[in-house]
Short mmCIF file of N, CA, C and O in Angstrom, two decimals:
data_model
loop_
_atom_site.label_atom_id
_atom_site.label_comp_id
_atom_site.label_asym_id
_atom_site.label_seq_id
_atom_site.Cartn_x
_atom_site.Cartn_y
_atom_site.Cartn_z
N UNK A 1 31.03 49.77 129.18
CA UNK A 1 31.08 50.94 130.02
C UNK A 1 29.75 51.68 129.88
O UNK A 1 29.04 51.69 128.87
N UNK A 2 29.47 52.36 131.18
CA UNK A 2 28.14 52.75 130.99
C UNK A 2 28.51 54.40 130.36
O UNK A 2 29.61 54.89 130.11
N UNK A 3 27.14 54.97 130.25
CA UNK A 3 27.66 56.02 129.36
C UNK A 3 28.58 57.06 130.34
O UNK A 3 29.16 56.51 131.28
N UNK A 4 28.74 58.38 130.21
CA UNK A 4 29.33 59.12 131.13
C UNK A 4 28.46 60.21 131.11
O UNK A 4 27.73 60.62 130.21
N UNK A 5 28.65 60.61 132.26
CA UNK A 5 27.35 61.85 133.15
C UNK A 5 28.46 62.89 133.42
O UNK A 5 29.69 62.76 133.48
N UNK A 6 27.69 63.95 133.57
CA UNK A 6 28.58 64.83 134.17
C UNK A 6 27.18 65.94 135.04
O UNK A 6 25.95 65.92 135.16
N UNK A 7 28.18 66.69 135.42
CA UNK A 7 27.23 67.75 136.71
C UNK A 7 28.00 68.98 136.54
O UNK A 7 29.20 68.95 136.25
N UNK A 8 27.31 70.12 136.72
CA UNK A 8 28.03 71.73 136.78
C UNK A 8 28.11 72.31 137.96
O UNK A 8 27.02 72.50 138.52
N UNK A 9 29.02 72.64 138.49
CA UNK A 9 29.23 73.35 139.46
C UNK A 9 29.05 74.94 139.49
O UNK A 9 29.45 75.59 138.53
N UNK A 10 28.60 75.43 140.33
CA UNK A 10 28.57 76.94 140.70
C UNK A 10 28.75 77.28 142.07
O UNK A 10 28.24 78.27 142.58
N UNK A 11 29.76 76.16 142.89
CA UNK A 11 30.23 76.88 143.88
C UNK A 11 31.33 77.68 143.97
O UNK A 11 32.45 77.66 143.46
N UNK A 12 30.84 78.27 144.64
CA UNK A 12 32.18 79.69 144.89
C UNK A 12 33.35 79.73 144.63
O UNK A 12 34.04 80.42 143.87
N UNK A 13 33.68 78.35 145.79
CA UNK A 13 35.34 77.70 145.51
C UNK A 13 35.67 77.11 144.63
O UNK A 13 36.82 76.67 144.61
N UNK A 14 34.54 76.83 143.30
CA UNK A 14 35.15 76.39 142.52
C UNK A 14 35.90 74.34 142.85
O UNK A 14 36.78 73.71 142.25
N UNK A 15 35.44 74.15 143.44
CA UNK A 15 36.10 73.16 144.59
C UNK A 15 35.28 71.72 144.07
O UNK A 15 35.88 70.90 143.38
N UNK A 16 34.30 71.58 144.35
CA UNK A 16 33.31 70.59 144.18
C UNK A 16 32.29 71.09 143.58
O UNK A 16 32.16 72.29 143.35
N UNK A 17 31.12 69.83 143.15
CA UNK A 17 29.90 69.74 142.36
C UNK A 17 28.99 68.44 143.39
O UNK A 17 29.60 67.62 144.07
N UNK A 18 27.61 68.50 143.31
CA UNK A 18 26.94 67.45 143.63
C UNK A 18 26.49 66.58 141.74
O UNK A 18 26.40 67.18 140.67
N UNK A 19 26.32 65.27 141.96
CA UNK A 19 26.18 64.62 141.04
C UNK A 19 25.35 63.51 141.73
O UNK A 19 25.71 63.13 142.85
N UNK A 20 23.81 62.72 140.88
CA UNK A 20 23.56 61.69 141.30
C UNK A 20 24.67 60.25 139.91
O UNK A 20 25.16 60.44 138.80
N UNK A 21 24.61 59.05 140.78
CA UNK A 21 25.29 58.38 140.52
C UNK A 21 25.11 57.08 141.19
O UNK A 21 25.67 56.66 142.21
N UNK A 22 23.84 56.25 140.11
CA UNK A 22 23.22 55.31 140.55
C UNK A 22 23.39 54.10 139.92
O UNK A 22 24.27 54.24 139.07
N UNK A 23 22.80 52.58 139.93
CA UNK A 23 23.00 51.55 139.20
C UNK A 23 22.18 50.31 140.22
O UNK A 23 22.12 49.96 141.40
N UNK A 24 21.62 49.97 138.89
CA UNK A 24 20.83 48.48 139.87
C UNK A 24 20.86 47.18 138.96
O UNK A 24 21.00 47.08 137.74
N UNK A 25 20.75 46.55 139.60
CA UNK A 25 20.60 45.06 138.81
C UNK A 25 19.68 43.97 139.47
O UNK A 25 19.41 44.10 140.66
N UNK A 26 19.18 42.90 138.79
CA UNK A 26 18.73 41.89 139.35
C UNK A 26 19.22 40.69 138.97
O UNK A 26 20.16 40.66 138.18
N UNK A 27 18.69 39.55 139.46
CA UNK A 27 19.46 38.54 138.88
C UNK A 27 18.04 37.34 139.38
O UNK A 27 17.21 37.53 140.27
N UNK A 28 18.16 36.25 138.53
CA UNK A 28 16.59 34.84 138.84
C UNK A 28 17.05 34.52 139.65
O UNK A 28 16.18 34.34 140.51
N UNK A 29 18.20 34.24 140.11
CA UNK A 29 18.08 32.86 141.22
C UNK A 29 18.31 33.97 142.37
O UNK A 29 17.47 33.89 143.27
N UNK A 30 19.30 35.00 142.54
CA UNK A 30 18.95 35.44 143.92
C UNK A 30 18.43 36.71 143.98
O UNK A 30 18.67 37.58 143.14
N UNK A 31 17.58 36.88 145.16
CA UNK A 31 16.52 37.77 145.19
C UNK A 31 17.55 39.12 145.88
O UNK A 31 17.35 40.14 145.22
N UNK A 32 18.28 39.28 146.68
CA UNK A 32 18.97 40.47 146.89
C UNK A 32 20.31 40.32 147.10
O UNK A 32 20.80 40.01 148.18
N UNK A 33 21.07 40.59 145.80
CA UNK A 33 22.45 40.57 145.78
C UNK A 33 23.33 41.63 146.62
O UNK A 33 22.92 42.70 147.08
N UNK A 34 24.69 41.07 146.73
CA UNK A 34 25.50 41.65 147.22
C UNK A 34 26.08 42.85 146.18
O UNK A 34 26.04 42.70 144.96
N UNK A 35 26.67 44.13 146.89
CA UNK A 35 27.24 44.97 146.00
C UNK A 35 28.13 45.87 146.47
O UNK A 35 28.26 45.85 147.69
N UNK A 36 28.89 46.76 145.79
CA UNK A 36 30.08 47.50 145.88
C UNK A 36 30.40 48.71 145.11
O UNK A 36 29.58 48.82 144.20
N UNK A 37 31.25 49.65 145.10
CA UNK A 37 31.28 50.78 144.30
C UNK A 37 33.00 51.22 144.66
O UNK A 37 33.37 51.18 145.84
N UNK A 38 33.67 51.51 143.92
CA UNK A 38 34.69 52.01 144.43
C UNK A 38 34.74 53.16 143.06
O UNK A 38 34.20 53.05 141.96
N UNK A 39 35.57 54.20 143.57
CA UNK A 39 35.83 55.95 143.17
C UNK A 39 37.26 55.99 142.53
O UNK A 39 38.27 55.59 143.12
N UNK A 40 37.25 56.33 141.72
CA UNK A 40 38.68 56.65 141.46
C UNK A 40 38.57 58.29 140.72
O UNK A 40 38.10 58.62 139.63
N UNK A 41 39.30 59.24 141.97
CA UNK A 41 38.95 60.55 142.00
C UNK A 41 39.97 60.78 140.61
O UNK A 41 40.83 59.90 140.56
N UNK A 42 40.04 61.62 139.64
CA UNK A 42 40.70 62.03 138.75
C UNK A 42 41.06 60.87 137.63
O UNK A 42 42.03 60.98 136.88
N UNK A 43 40.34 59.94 137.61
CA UNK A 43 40.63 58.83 137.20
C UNK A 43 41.87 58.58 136.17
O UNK A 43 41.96 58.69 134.95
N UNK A 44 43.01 58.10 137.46
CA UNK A 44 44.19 57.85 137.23
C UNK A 44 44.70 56.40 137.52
O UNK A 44 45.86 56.00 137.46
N UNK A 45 43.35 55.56 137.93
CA UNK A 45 44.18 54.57 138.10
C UNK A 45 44.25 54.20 139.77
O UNK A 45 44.70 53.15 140.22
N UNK A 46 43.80 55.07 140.41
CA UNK A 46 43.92 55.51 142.08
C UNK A 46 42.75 55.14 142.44
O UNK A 46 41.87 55.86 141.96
N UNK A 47 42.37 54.26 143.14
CA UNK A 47 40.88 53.95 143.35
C UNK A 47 40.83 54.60 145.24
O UNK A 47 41.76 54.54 146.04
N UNK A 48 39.46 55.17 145.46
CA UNK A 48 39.48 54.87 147.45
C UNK A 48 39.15 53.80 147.55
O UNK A 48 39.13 52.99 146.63
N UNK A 49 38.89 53.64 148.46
CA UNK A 49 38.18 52.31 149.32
C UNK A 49 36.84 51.98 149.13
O UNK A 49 35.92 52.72 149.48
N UNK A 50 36.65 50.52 148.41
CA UNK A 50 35.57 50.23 147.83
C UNK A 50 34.76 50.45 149.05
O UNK A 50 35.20 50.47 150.20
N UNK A 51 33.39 50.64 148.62
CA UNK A 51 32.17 50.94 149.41
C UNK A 51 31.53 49.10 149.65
O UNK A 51 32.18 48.30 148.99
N UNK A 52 30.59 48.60 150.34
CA UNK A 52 29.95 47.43 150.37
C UNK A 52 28.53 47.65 150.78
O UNK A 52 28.14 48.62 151.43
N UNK A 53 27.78 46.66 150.33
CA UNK A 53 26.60 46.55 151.11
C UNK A 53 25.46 45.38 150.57
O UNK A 53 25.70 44.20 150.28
N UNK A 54 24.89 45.69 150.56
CA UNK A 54 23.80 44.37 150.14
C UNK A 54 22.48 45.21 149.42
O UNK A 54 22.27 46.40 149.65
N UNK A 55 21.74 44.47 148.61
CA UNK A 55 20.76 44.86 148.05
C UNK A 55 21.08 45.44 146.47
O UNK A 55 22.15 45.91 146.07
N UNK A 56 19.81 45.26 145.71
CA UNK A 56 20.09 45.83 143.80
C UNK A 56 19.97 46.58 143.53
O UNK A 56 19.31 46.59 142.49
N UNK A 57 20.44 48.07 144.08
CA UNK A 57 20.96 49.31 143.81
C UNK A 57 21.87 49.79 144.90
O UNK A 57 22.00 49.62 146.12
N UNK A 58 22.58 50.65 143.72
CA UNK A 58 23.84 51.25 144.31
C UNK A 58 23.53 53.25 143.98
O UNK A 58 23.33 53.86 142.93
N UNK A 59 23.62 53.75 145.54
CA UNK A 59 23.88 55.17 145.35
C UNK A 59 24.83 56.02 145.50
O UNK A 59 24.70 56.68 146.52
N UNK A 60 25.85 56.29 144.81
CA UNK A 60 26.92 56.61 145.44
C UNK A 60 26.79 58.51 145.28
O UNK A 60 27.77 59.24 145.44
N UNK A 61 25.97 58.81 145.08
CA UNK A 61 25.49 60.11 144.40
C UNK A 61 26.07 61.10 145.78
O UNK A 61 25.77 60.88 146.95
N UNK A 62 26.77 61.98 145.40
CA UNK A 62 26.99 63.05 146.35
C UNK A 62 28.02 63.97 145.41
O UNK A 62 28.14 63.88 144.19
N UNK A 63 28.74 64.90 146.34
CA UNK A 63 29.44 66.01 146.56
C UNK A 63 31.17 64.98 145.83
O UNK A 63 31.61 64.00 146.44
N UNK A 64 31.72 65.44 144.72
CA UNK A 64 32.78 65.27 143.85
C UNK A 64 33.67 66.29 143.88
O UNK A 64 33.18 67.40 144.09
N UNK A 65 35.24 66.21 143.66
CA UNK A 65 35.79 67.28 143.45
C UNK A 65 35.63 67.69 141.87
O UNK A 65 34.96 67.01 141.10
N UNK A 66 36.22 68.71 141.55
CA UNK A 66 36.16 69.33 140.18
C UNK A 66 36.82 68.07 139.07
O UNK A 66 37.10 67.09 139.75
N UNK A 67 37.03 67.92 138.10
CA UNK A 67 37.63 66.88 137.62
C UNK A 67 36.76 66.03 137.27
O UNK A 67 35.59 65.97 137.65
N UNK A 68 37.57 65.02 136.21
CA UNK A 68 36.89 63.74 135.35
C UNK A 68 37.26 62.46 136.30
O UNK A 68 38.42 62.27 136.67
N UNK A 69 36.58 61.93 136.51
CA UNK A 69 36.06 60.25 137.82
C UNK A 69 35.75 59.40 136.91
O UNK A 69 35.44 59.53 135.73
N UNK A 70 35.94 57.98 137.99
CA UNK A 70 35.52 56.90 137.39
C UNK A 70 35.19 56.15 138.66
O UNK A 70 35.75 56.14 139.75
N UNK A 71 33.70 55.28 138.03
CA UNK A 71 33.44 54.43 139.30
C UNK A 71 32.98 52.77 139.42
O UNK A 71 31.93 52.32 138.96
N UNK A 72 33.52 52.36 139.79
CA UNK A 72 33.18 50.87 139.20
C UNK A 72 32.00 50.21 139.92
O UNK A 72 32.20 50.06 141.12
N UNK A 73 30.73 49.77 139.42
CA UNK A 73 29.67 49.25 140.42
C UNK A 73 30.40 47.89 139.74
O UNK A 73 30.95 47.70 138.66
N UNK A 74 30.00 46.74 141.35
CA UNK A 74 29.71 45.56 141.34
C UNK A 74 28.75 45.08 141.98
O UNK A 74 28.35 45.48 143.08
N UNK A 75 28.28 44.15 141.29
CA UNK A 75 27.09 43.03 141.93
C UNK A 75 27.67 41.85 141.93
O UNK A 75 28.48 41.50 141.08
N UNK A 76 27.17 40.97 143.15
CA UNK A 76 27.51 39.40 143.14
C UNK A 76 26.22 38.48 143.25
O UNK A 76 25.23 39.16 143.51
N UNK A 77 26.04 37.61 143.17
CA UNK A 77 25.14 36.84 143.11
C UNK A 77 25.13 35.88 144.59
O UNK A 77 25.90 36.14 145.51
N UNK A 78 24.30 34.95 144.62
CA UNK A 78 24.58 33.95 146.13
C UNK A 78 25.91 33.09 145.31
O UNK A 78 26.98 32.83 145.84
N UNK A 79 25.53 32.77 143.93
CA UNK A 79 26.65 31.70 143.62
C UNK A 79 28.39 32.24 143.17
O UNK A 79 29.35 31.61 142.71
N UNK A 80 28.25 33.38 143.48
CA UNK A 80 29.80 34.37 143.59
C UNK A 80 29.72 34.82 142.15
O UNK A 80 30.86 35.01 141.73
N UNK A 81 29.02 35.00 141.48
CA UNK A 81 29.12 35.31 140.07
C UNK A 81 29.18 37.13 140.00
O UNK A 81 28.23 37.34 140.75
N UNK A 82 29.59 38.29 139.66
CA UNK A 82 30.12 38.46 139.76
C UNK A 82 30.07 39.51 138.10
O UNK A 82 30.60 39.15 137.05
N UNK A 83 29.15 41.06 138.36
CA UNK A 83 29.02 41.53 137.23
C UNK A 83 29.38 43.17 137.19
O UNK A 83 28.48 43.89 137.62
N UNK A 84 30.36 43.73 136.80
CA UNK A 84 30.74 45.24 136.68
C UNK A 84 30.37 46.26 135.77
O UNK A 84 30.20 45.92 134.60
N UNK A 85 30.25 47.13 136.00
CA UNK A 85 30.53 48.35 134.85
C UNK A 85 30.84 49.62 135.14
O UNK A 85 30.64 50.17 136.22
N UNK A 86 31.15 49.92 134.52
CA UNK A 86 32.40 51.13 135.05
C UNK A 86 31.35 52.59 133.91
O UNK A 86 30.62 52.67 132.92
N UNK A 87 32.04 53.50 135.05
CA UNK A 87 30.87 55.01 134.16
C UNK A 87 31.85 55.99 134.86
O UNK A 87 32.30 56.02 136.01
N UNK A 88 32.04 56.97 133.46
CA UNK A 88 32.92 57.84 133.53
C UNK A 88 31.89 59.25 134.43
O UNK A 88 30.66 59.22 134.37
N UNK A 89 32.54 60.23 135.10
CA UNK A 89 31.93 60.99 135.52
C UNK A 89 32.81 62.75 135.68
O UNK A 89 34.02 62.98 135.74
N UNK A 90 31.81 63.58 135.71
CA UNK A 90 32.88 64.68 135.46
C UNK A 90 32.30 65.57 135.99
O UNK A 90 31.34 66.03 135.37
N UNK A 91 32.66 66.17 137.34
CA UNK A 91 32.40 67.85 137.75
C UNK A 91 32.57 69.05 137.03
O UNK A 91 33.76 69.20 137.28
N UNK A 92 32.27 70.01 136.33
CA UNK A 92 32.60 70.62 135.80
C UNK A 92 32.36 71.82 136.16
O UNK A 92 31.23 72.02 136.63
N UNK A 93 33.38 73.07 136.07
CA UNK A 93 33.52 74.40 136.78
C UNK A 93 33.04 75.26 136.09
O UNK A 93 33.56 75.54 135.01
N UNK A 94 31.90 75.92 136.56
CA UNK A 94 30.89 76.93 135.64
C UNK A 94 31.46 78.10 136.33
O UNK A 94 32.05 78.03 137.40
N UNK A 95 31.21 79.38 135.54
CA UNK A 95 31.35 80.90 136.45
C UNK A 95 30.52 81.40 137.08
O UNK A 95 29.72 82.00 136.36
N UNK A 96 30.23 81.47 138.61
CA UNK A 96 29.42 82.38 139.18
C UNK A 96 28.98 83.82 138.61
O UNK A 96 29.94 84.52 138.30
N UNK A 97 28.14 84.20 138.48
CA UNK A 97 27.61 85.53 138.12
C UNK A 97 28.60 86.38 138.70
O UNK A 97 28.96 85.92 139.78
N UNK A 98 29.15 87.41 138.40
CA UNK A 98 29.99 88.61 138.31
C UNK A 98 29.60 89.48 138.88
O UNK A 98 28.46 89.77 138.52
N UNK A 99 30.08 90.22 139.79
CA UNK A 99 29.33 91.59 140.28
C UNK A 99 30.44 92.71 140.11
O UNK A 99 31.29 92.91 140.98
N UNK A 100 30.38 93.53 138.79
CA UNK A 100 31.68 94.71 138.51
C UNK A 100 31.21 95.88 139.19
O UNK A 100 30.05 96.28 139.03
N UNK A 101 31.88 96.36 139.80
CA UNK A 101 31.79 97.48 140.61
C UNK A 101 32.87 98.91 140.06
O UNK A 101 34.09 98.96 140.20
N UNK A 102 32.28 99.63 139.62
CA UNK A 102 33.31 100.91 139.09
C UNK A 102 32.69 102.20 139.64
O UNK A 102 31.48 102.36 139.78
N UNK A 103 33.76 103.23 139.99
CA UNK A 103 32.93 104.30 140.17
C UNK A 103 33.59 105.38 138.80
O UNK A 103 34.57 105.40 138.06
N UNK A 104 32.08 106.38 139.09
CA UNK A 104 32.65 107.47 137.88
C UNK A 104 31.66 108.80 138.52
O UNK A 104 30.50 109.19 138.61
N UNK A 105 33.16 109.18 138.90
CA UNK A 105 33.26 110.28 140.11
C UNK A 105 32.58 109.86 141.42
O UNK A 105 32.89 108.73 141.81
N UNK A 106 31.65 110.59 142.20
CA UNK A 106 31.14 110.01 143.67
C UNK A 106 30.04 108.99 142.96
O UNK A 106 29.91 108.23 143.92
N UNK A 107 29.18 108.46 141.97
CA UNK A 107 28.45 107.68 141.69
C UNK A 107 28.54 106.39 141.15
O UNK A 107 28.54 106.27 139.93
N UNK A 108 28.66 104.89 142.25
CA UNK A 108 29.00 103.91 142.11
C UNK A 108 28.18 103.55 140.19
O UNK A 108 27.28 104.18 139.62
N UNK A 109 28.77 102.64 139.83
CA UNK A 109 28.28 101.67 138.13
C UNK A 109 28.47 100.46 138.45
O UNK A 109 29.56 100.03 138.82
N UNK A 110 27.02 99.51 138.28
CA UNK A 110 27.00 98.08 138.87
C UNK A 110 26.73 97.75 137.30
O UNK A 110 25.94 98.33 136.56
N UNK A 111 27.77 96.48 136.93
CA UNK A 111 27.56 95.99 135.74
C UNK A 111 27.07 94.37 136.55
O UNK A 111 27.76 94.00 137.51
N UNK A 112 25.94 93.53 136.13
CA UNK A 112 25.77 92.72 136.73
C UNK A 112 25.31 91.70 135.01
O UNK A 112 24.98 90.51 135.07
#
């Protein structure tokens, strides 16, 4: 397993994080392998729909919900061979800066 990454969030909603989330390989005999990525959001076991494409890197880097992920890259070779690794991943929910607002009498108090 590759190591595990994580990313901080500071959106508003609390909702999602951006994360990069990359992997490459090569191989002697063929010059641009086939490859794949599939997500398993909350990693439970629930995978989406593997991704495909061709060539020795994989980017699956974007916008995650909050929560701990898992993602499996594959590479294939011309002769079907056939190499994985799996990397844990984790959005994590930071606090937006605070804006306290009090009054004391007619004169607003900004605690920031």
């Amino acid at each position: 397993m590759a190591p595990s990454v994580s990313a901080d969030t500071y959106d508003a909603a609390c909702a999602s994080g951006t994360i990069s989330l990359t992997a490459s390989a090569t191989d002697v005999c063929t010059t641009v392998l086939k490859n794949s990525y599939k997500i398993d959001l909350g990693n439970d076991g629930t995978f989406l729909s593997e991704v495909s494409g061709t060539g020795n890197s994989i980017n699956a880097s974007g916008s995650y919900p909050v929560g701990k992920h898992k993602i499996v890259y594959t590479f294939e070779d011309k002769c079907g061979n056939l190499t994985s690794k799996e990397q844990l991943f984790s959005i994590i929910k930071k606090s937006t800066q605070c804006i306290c607002e009090a009054r004391f009498g007619d004169q607003p108090y900004e605690n920031r």
